[in-house]
Coordinates of N, CA and C in Angstrom, one line a residue:
M166 N -14.3 -17.2 45.6 CA -13.7 -15.9 45.5 C -14.1 -15.2 46.8
R167 N -13.0 -14.5 47.4 CA -13.2 -13.8 48.7 C -12.5 -12.5 48.6
Q168 N -13.1 -11.4 49.1 CA -12.5 -10.1 49.1 C -11.6 -9.9 50.3
L169 N -10.5 -9.3 50.1 CA -9.6 -9.0 51.2 C -10.2 -8.0 52.2
T170 N -9.9 -8.1 53.4 CA -10.4 -7.1 54.4 C -9.5 -5.8 54.2
G171 N -9.9 -4.7 54.8 CA -9.1 -3.5 54.7 C -7.7 -3.7 55.3
L172 N -7.6 -4.4 56.4 CA -6.3 -4.6 57.1 C -5.4 -5.5 56.2
D173 N -5.9 -6.6 55.6 CA -5.1 -7.4 54.8 C -4.6 -6.7 53.6
A174 N -5.5 -5.9 53.0 CA -5.1 -5.1 51.8 C -4.1 -4.0 52.2
A175 N -4.1 -3.5 53.4 CA -3.1 -2.6 53.9 C -1.7 -3.2 53.9
F176 N -1.7 -4.5 54.4 CA -0.4 -5.1 54.4 C 0.2 -5.2 53.0
L177 N -0.6 -5.6 52.0 CA -0.2 -5.6 50.6 C 0.3 -4.3 50.1
A178 N -0.4 -3.2 50.6 CA -0.1 -1.9 50.1 C 1.2 -1.4 50.7
L179 N 1.7 -2.0 51.8 CA 2.9 -1.6 52.4 C 4.1 -2.1 51.6
D180 N 3.9 -3.1 50.7 CA 5.0 -3.6 49.9 C 5.6 -2.4 49.0
S181 N 6.9 -2.4 48.9 CA 7.5 -1.4 48.0 C 8.7 -2.0 47.4
S182 N 9.5 -1.3 46.6 CA 10.7 -1.8 46.0 C 11.8 -2.1 47.0
T183 N 11.6 -1.5 48.2 CA 12.7 -1.7 49.2 C 12.3 -2.4 50.4
A184 N 11.0 -2.6 50.6 CA 10.5 -3.3 51.8 C 9.3 -4.2 51.4
Y185 N 9.2 -5.4 52.1 CA 8.2 -6.3 51.8 C 7.5 -6.7 53.1
G186 N 6.2 -7.1 53.0 CA 5.5 -7.4 54.2 C 5.4 -8.9 54.5
H187 N 6.0 -9.7 53.6 CA 5.9 -11.2 53.9 C 6.8 -11.6 55.0
V188 N 6.5 -12.7 55.6 CA 7.3 -13.3 56.7 C 7.8 -14.7 56.3
G189 N 8.9 -15.1 56.9 CA 9.5 -16.4 56.6 C 10.2 -17.0 57.8
S190 N 10.6 -18.2 57.7 CA 11.3 -18.9 58.8 C 12.2 -20.0 58.2
V191 N 13.2 -20.4 59.0 CA 14.1 -21.4 58.6 C 14.0 -22.6 59.6
S192 N 13.8 -23.8 59.2 CA 13.8 -24.9 60.0 C 15.0 -25.9 59.6
V193 N 15.8 -26.2 60.5 CA 17.0 -27.1 60.2 C 16.6 -28.5 60.7
L194 N 16.6 -29.5 59.7 CA 16.2 -30.8 59.9 C 17.4 -31.7 59.9
E195 N 17.5 -32.6 60.9 CA 18.6 -33.5 61.0 C 18.5 -34.7 60.0
Q196 N 19.5 -35.1 59.4 CA 19.5 -36.2 58.5 C 19.2 -37.5 59.3
P197 N 18.3 -38.3 58.8 CA 18.0 -39.6 59.6 C 19.2 -40.5 59.5
E198 N 19.4 -41.2 60.6 CA 20.5 -42.2 60.6 C 20.2 -43.4 59.7
S199 N 18.9 -43.7 59.6 CA 18.5 -44.8 58.7 C 17.2 -44.3 57.9
G200 N 17.0 -45.0 56.8 CA 15.8 -44.6 56.1 C 16.1 -43.6 55.0
E201 N 15.1 -43.2 54.3 CA 15.2 -42.4 53.1 C 15.4 -40.9 53.5
S202 N 16.3 -40.2 52.9 CA 16.5 -38.8 53.2 C 15.3 -38.0 52.6
L203 N 15.2 -36.7 53.0 CA 14.2 -35.8 52.5 C 14.7 -35.3 51.2
T204 N 13.9 -35.5 50.1 CA 14.3 -35.0 48.8 C 13.3 -34.0 48.3
L205 N 13.6 -33.4 47.2 CA 12.6 -32.4 46.6 C 11.3 -33.1 46.3
D206 N 11.4 -34.3 45.7 CA 10.2 -35.1 45.3 C 9.4 -35.4 46.5
R207 N 10.0 -35.9 47.5 CA 9.3 -36.3 48.7 C 8.6 -35.1 49.4
L208 N 9.3 -33.9 49.4 CA 8.8 -32.7 50.0 C 7.6 -32.2 49.2
T209 N 7.8 -32.2 47.9 CA 6.7 -31.8 47.0 C 5.4 -32.6 47.1
D210 N 5.6 -34.0 47.2 CA 4.5 -34.9 47.4 C 3.8 -34.6 48.7
L211 N 4.6 -34.4 49.8 CA 4.0 -34.1 51.1 C 3.2 -32.9 51.1
V212 N 3.8 -31.8 50.6 CA 3.0 -30.5 50.5 C 1.7 -30.7 49.7
A213 N 1.9 -31.3 48.5 CA 0.7 -31.5 47.6 C -0.4 -32.3 48.3
S214 N 0.0 -33.3 49.1 CA -1.0 -34.1 49.8 C -1.8 -33.4 50.9
R215 N -1.2 -32.2 51.3 CA -1.9 -31.5 52.4 C -2.6 -30.2 51.9
L216 N -2.5 -29.9 50.6 CA -3.0 -28.6 50.1 C -4.5 -28.5 50.3
H217 N -5.2 -29.6 50.3 CA -6.7 -29.6 50.4 C -7.1 -29.1 51.8
L218 N -6.1 -29.2 52.8 CA -6.4 -28.7 54.1 C -6.2 -27.2 54.3
I219 N -5.5 -26.6 53.3 CA -5.2 -25.1 53.4 C -5.5 -24.5 52.1
P220 N -6.8 -24.3 51.8 CA -7.2 -23.7 50.5 C -6.5 -22.4 50.1
P221 N -6.2 -21.5 51.1 CA -5.6 -20.3 50.7 C -4.2 -20.5 49.9
F222 N -3.6 -21.7 50.1 CA -2.3 -21.9 49.4 C -2.5 -22.1 47.9
R223 N -3.8 -22.2 47.5 CA -4.1 -22.3 46.0 C -4.7 -21.0 45.5
H224 N -4.8 -20.0 46.3 CA -5.5 -18.7 45.9 C -4.5 -17.7 45.5
R225 N -4.8 -16.9 44.4 CA -4.0 -15.8 44.0 C -4.8 -14.5 44.0
L226 N -4.1 -13.4 43.9 CA -4.7 -12.1 44.0 C -5.3 -11.7 42.7
V227 N -6.4 -11.0 42.7 CA -7.0 -10.3 41.5 C -7.3 -8.9 42.0
E228 N -6.7 -7.9 41.3 CA -6.9 -6.5 41.6 C -8.2 -6.0 40.9
V229 N -8.9 -5.1 41.6 CA -10.1 -4.5 41.1 C -9.6 -3.4 40.1
P230 N -10.1 -3.3 38.9 CA -9.7 -2.2 38.0 C -9.6 -0.8 38.6
F231 N -8.6 -0.1 38.3 CA -8.3 1.2 38.8 C -8.3 1.3 40.3
G232 N -8.2 0.2 41.0 CA -8.1 0.2 42.5 C -9.3 0.8 43.1
L233 N -10.5 0.6 42.5 CA -11.7 1.1 43.1 C -12.2 0.4 44.3
D234 N -11.7 -0.8 44.6 CA -12.1 -1.6 45.7 C -11.0 -2.5 46.1
Q235 N -11.2 -3.2 47.3 CA -10.1 -4.1 47.7 C -10.0 -5.3 46.8
P236 N -8.8 -5.8 46.7 CA -8.5 -7.0 45.8 C -9.3 -8.2 46.3
Y237 N -9.3 -9.3 45.5 CA -10.0 -10.5 45.8 C -9.0 -11.7 45.7
W238 N -9.3 -12.7 46.5 CA -8.6 -14.0 46.3 C -9.5 -14.9 45.4
I239 N -8.8 -15.5 44.4 CA -9.5 -16.5 43.6 C -8.7 -17.7 43.5
D240 N -9.3 -18.9 43.2 CA -8.6 -20.1 43.0 C -7.7 -20.0 41.8
D241 N -6.4 -20.4 41.9 CA -5.5 -20.3 40.8 C -5.7 -21.6 39.9
S242 N -6.4 -21.4 38.7 CA -6.7 -22.5 37.8 C -5.4 -23.1 37.2
E243 N -4.3 -22.3 37.2 CA -3.0 -22.8 36.6 C -2.0 -23.1 37.7
F244 N -2.5 -23.5 38.9 CA -1.6 -23.7 40.0 C -0.5 -24.7 39.7
D245 N 0.8 -24.4 40.0 CA 1.9 -25.3 39.7 C 2.7 -25.5 41.0
I246 N 2.6 -26.7 41.6 CA 3.3 -26.9 42.8 C 4.8 -26.8 42.7
E247 N 5.3 -27.1 41.5 CA 6.8 -27.0 41.3 C 7.3 -25.6 41.3
F248 N 6.4 -24.6 41.1 CA 6.9 -23.2 41.2 C 7.0 -22.9 42.7
H249 N 6.3 -23.5 43.6 CA 6.3 -23.1 45.0 C 7.2 -23.9 45.9
V250 N 7.5 -25.1 45.5 CA 8.4 -26.0 46.2 C 9.7 -26.1 45.4
R251 N 10.8 -25.6 45.9 CA 12.0 -25.6 45.2 C 13.2 -26.1 46.0
E252 N 14.3 -26.3 45.3 CA 15.5 -26.8 46.0 C 16.7 -26.0 45.6
L253 N 17.6 -25.9 46.6 CA 19.0 -25.3 46.3 C 19.9 -25.9 47.3
A254 N 21.2 -25.7 47.1 CA 22.2 -26.2 48.0 C 23.3 -25.1 48.3
L255 N 23.7 -25.1 49.5 CA 24.8 -24.2 49.9 C 26.1 -24.8 49.3
S256 N 27.0 -23.9 48.9 CA 28.3 -24.3 48.4 C 29.2 -24.8 49.6
A257 N 30.1 -25.7 49.4 CA 30.9 -26.2 50.5 C 31.7 -25.0 51.1
P258 N 31.9 -24.9 52.4 CA 31.6 -26.0 53.3 C 30.2 -26.0 53.9
G259 N 29.4 -25.0 53.6 CA 28.0 -25.0 54.2 C 28.0 -24.6 55.6
D260 N 28.1 -23.3 56.0 CA 28.1 -22.9 57.4 C 26.9 -22.0 57.7
D261 N 26.8 -21.6 59.0 CA 25.7 -20.8 59.4 C 25.6 -19.5 58.6
R262 N 26.8 -18.9 58.4 CA 26.8 -17.6 57.6 C 26.2 -17.8 56.2
Q263 N 26.6 -18.8 55.5 CA 26.1 -19.1 54.2 C 24.6 -19.3 54.2
L264 N 24.1 -20.0 55.2 CA 22.7 -20.2 55.4 C 21.9 -18.9 55.6
A265 N 22.5 -18.1 56.5 CA 21.9 -16.8 56.8 C 21.8 -15.9 55.6
V266 N 22.9 -15.9 54.8 CA 23.0 -15.0 53.6 C 22.0 -15.5 52.6
Q267 N 21.9 -16.8 52.3 CA 21.0 -17.4 51.4 C 19.6 -17.1 51.8
S268 N 19.3 -17.3 53.0 CA 17.9 -17.1 53.5 C 17.5 -15.6 53.4
A269 N 18.5 -14.7 53.6 CA 18.2 -13.3 53.5 C 17.9 -12.9 52.0
R270 N 18.7 -13.6 51.1 CA 18.5 -13.3 49.7 C 17.1 -13.7 49.2
L271 N 16.7 -14.9 49.7 CA 15.4 -15.4 49.3 C 14.3 -14.5 49.9
H272 N 14.4 -14.1 51.1 CA 13.4 -13.3 51.8 C 13.4 -11.8 51.2
A273 N 14.5 -11.4 50.6 CA 14.5 -10.0 50.1 C 13.9 -9.9 48.7
R274 N 13.4 -11.0 48.1 CA 12.8 -10.9 46.8 C 11.3 -10.8 47.0
P275 N 10.6 -10.0 46.1 CA 9.2 -9.9 46.2 C 8.5 -11.2 45.7
L276 N 7.4 -11.5 46.3 CA 6.6 -12.7 45.9 C 5.8 -12.3 44.6
D277 N 5.7 -13.3 43.7 CA 5.0 -13.1 42.5 C 3.5 -13.0 42.7
R278 N 2.9 -11.8 42.6 CA 1.5 -11.7 42.9 C 0.6 -12.3 41.8
R279 N 1.1 -12.8 40.7 CA 0.3 -13.5 39.7 C 0.1 -15.0 40.2
R280 N 0.7 -15.4 41.3 CA 0.6 -16.7 41.8 C 0.2 -16.7 43.3
P281 N -0.2 -17.8 43.9 CA -0.4 -17.8 45.4 C 0.9 -17.4 46.1
L282 N 0.7 -16.6 47.2 CA 1.8 -15.9 47.8 C 2.5 -16.7 48.8
W283 N 3.2 -17.8 48.4 CA 4.0 -18.6 49.3 C 5.1 -19.3 48.5
E284 N 6.2 -19.6 49.1 CA 7.2 -20.4 48.5 C 7.9 -21.2 49.7
T285 N 8.4 -22.4 49.4 CA 9.2 -23.1 50.4 C 10.4 -23.7 49.7
Y286 N 11.5 -23.7 50.3 CA 12.8 -24.2 49.7 C 13.4 -25.3 50.6
L287 N 13.8 -26.4 49.9 CA 14.6 -27.4 50.5 C 16.1 -27.1 50.3
I288 N 16.8 -26.7 51.3 CA 18.2 -26.3 51.2 C 19.1 -27.4 51.8
S289 N 20.0 -27.9 51.0 CA 20.9 -28.9 51.4 C 22.3 -28.4 51.7
N290 N 23.1 -29.2 52.3 CA 24.5 -28.9 52.7 C 24.5 -27.8 53.7
V291 N 23.6 -27.9 54.7 CA 23.6 -26.9 55.8 C 24.3 -27.5 57.0
P292 N 24.8 -26.6 57.9 CA 25.5 -27.1 59.0 C 24.7 -27.9 60.0
G293 N 25.4 -28.7 60.8 CA 24.7 -29.6 61.7 C 24.0 -28.9 62.8
P294 N 23.5 -29.6 63.9 CA 22.7 -29.0 65.0 C 23.5 -27.9 65.6
A295 N 22.8 -26.8 65.9 CA 23.5 -25.7 66.6 C 23.8 -26.0 68.1
A296 N 24.7 -25.2 68.6 CA 25.0 -25.4 70.1 C 23.8 -25.0 70.9
D297 N 23.8 -25.5 72.1 CA 22.7 -25.2 73.1 C 22.7 -23.7 73.3
L298 N 21.5 -23.2 73.6 CA 21.3 -21.8 73.9 C 21.2 -21.6 75.4
Y299 N 21.7 -20.5 75.8 CA 21.6 -20.2 77.3 C 21.0 -18.8 77.5
M300 N 20.3 -18.6 78.5 CA 19.8 -17.3 78.9 C 20.0 -17.0 80.4
C301 N 20.7 -16.0 80.7 CA 21.0 -15.6 82.1 C 21.7 -16.8 82.8
G302 N 22.5 -17.5 82.1 CA 23.3 -18.6 82.7 C 22.6 -19.9 82.7
A303 N 21.3 -20.0 82.3 CA 20.6 -21.2 82.4 C 20.3 -21.7 80.9
Q304 N 20.4 -23.0 80.8 CA 20.3 -23.6 79.4 C 18.8 -23.5 79.0
L305 N 18.6 -23.0 77.8 CA 17.2 -22.8 77.3 C 16.7 -24.2 76.9
D306 N 15.6 -24.6 77.5 CA 15.0 -25.9 77.2 C 14.0 -25.9 76.1
A307 N 13.2 -24.8 76.0 CA 12.1 -24.7 75.0 C 11.7 -23.3 74.8
V308 N 11.2 -23.0 73.6 CA 10.7 -21.7 73.2 C 9.3 -21.9 72.7
Y309 N 8.3 -21.2 73.3 CA 6.9 -21.4 72.9 C 6.5 -20.1 72.3
P310 N 6.3 -20.1 70.9 CA 6.1 -18.9 70.2 C 4.6 -18.5 70.2
L311 N 4.3 -17.2 70.1 CA 3.0 -16.7 69.9 C 3.1 -15.6 68.9
S312 N 2.1 -15.5 68.0 CA 2.2 -14.4 66.9 C 0.8 -13.9 66.8
A313 N 0.7 -12.7 66.3 CA -0.6 -12.0 66.2 C -1.5 -12.5 65.0
I314 N -2.8 -12.3 65.1 CA -3.7 -12.7 64.0 C -4.2 -11.4 63.4
A315 N -4.2 -11.4 62.1 CA -4.7 -10.2 61.4 C -6.2 -10.1 61.3
D316 N -6.7 -9.0 60.9 CA -8.2 -8.8 60.7 C -8.7 -9.9 59.7
G317 N -9.7 -10.6 60.1 CA -10.3 -11.6 59.3 C -9.6 -13.0 59.4
Q318 N -8.5 -13.1 60.1 CA -7.8 -14.3 60.3 C -8.2 -15.0 61.5
G319 N -8.5 -16.3 61.4 CA -9.1 -17.0 62.5 C -8.1 -17.7 63.4
L320 N -6.9 -18.1 62.8 CA -6.0 -18.9 63.5 C -4.5 -18.6 63.1
N321 N -3.6 -18.5 64.0 CA -2.2 -18.3 63.7 C -1.4 -19.4 64.4
L322 N -0.7 -20.3 63.7 CA 0.1 -21.3 64.2 C 1.6 -20.9 63.9
T323 N 2.4 -20.8 65.0 CA 3.8 -20.5 64.8 C 4.6 -21.6 65.4
V324 N 5.7 -22.0 64.7 CA 6.6 -23.1 65.1 C 8.0 -22.6 65.2
L325 N 8.6 -23.0 66.3 CA 10.0 -22.7 66.5 C 10.8 -23.9 66.9
G326 N 12.0 -24.1 66.4 CA 12.8 -25.3 66.8 C 13.9 -24.9 67.7
S327 N 14.1 -25.6 68.8 CA 15.2 -25.4 69.7 C 15.5 -26.6 70.5
N328 N 16.8 -26.9 70.6 CA 17.3 -28.0 71.4 C 16.7 -29.3 71.0
G329 N 16.6 -29.5 69.7 CA 16.1 -30.8 69.2 C 14.6 -31.0 69.3
K330 N 13.9 -29.9 69.6 CA 12.4 -30.0 69.8 C 11.7 -29.0 68.9
L331 N 10.5 -29.3 68.5 CA 9.6 -28.4 67.8 C 8.6 -27.9 68.8
N332 N 8.5 -26.6 68.9 CA 7.5 -26.0 69.9 C 6.5 -25.2 69.1
F333 N 5.2 -25.4 69.4 CA 4.1 -24.8 68.6 C 3.4 -23.8 69.5
G334 N 3.0 -22.7 68.9 CA 2.2 -21.7 69.6 C 0.9 -21.4 68.7
A335 N -0.2 -21.4 69.4 CA -1.5 -21.2 68.7 C -2.2 -20.0 69.3
L336 N -2.7 -19.1 68.4 CA -3.5 -18.0 68.8 C -4.8 -18.0 67.9
A337 N -6.0 -18.0 68.5 CA -7.2 -18.2 67.7 C -8.2 -17.2 68.1
D338 N -9.1 -16.8 67.1 CA -10.3 -16.1 67.4 C -11.4 -17.1 67.6
R339 N -11.9 -17.2 68.8 CA -12.9 -18.3 69.1 C -14.2 -18.1 68.3
D340 N -14.5 -16.9 67.9 CA -15.7 -16.7 67.1 C -15.5 -17.3 65.7
L341 N -14.3 -17.2 65.2 CA -14.1 -17.8 63.8 C -13.7 -19.2 63.9
V342 N -12.9 -19.6 64.9 CA -12.4 -21.0 65.0 C -12.7 -21.5 66.4
P343 N -14.0 -21.9 66.6 CA -14.4 -22.4 68.0 C -13.8 -23.7 68.3
D344 N -13.4 -24.5 67.3 CA -12.9 -25.8 67.6 C -11.4 -25.9 67.5
V345 N -10.7 -24.9 68.0 CA -9.2 -24.8 67.8 C -8.6 -26.0 68.6
D346 N -9.2 -26.5 69.6 CA -8.7 -27.7 70.4 C -8.6 -28.9 69.5
V347 N -9.6 -29.1 68.6 CA -9.7 -30.2 67.7 C -8.5 -30.1 66.7
I348 N -8.3 -28.9 66.2 CA -7.2 -28.6 65.3 C -5.9 -28.9 65.9
I349 N -5.7 -28.5 67.2 CA -4.4 -28.8 67.9 C -4.2 -30.3 68.0
D350 N -5.3 -31.0 68.4 CA -5.1 -32.5 68.6 C -4.8 -33.1 67.3
A351 N -5.4 -32.7 66.2 CA -5.1 -33.2 64.9 C -3.7 -32.9 64.4
L352 N -3.2 -31.7 64.8 CA -1.8 -31.4 64.5 C -0.9 -32.3 65.2
K353 N -1.1 -32.7 66.5 CA -0.3 -33.6 67.2 C -0.3 -35.0 66.6
D354 N -1.5 -35.4 66.1 CA -1.6 -36.7 65.5 C -0.8 -36.8 64.2
E355 N -0.9 -35.7 63.4 CA -0.2 -35.6 62.1 C 1.3 -35.5 62.3
L356 N 1.7 -34.8 63.3 CA 3.2 -34.7 63.6 C 3.7 -36.1 64.1
A357 N 2.9 -36.8 64.9 CA 3.3 -38.2 65.3 C 3.4 -39.1 64.1
A358 N 2.4 -39.0 63.1 CA 2.4 -39.8 61.9 C 3.6 -39.5 61.0
L359 N 3.9 -38.2 60.9 CA 5.1 -37.8 60.1 C 6.4 -38.3 60.7
T360 N 6.5 -38.2 62.0 CA 7.7 -38.8 62.7 C 7.9 -40.2 62.5
D361 N 6.8 -41.0 62.6 CA 6.8 -42.4 62.3 C 7.2 -42.8 60.9
A362 N 6.6 -41.9 59.9 CA 6.9 -42.2 58.5 C 8.4 -41.9 58.2
V363 N 9.0 -40.9 58.8 CA 10.4 -40.6 58.6 C 11.2 -41.7 59.2
A364 N 10.9 -42.2 60.4 CA 11.6 -43.2 61.0 C 11.6 -44.5 60.2
A365 N 10.4 -44.8 59.6 CA 10.2 -46.0 58.8 C 10.9 -46.0 57.5
G366 N 11.2 -44.7 57.0 CA 11.9 -44.5 55.7 C 10.9 -44.7 54.6

């Protein structure tokens, strides 16, 4: 059990019926030419196998009676991975506009505070690779993202995809995460292992 910091509780307090504080992203994955496609079962198994590495993904909120103090994170004893990893498909023909509309709809819903505050969706029938991006007449080769860390947060990893590449940005509080280089090296190893697994089917 861990109590939220004042800043983290403030982000939760910003939620209203018309605005939410959660963030999200969309990653478009190319269908492999050979081997097994990514299915809901495979994605669920993959996420489940990594949950021990990210304990907060199993934590849910508990409010203090009458709001006398900041809420707490506790382990969800009734955690259900199938609630958090879901599947849906775009109707034919499946274009960029449909993907944007569906993503906006998902993001516009409040997260269920009775459960850990995350969801991931496997969306099928999406359009193929987007056209190359250009900036000031030059083709964009890579985008390296950086994002802020909140009070009490030790590490922020942000991922952006562009031009057939995944680009990672890491921002860390060295006092809380002194071994961030070890984490980055492990991330590279896991990404290489995942790439090999997909290629092998």
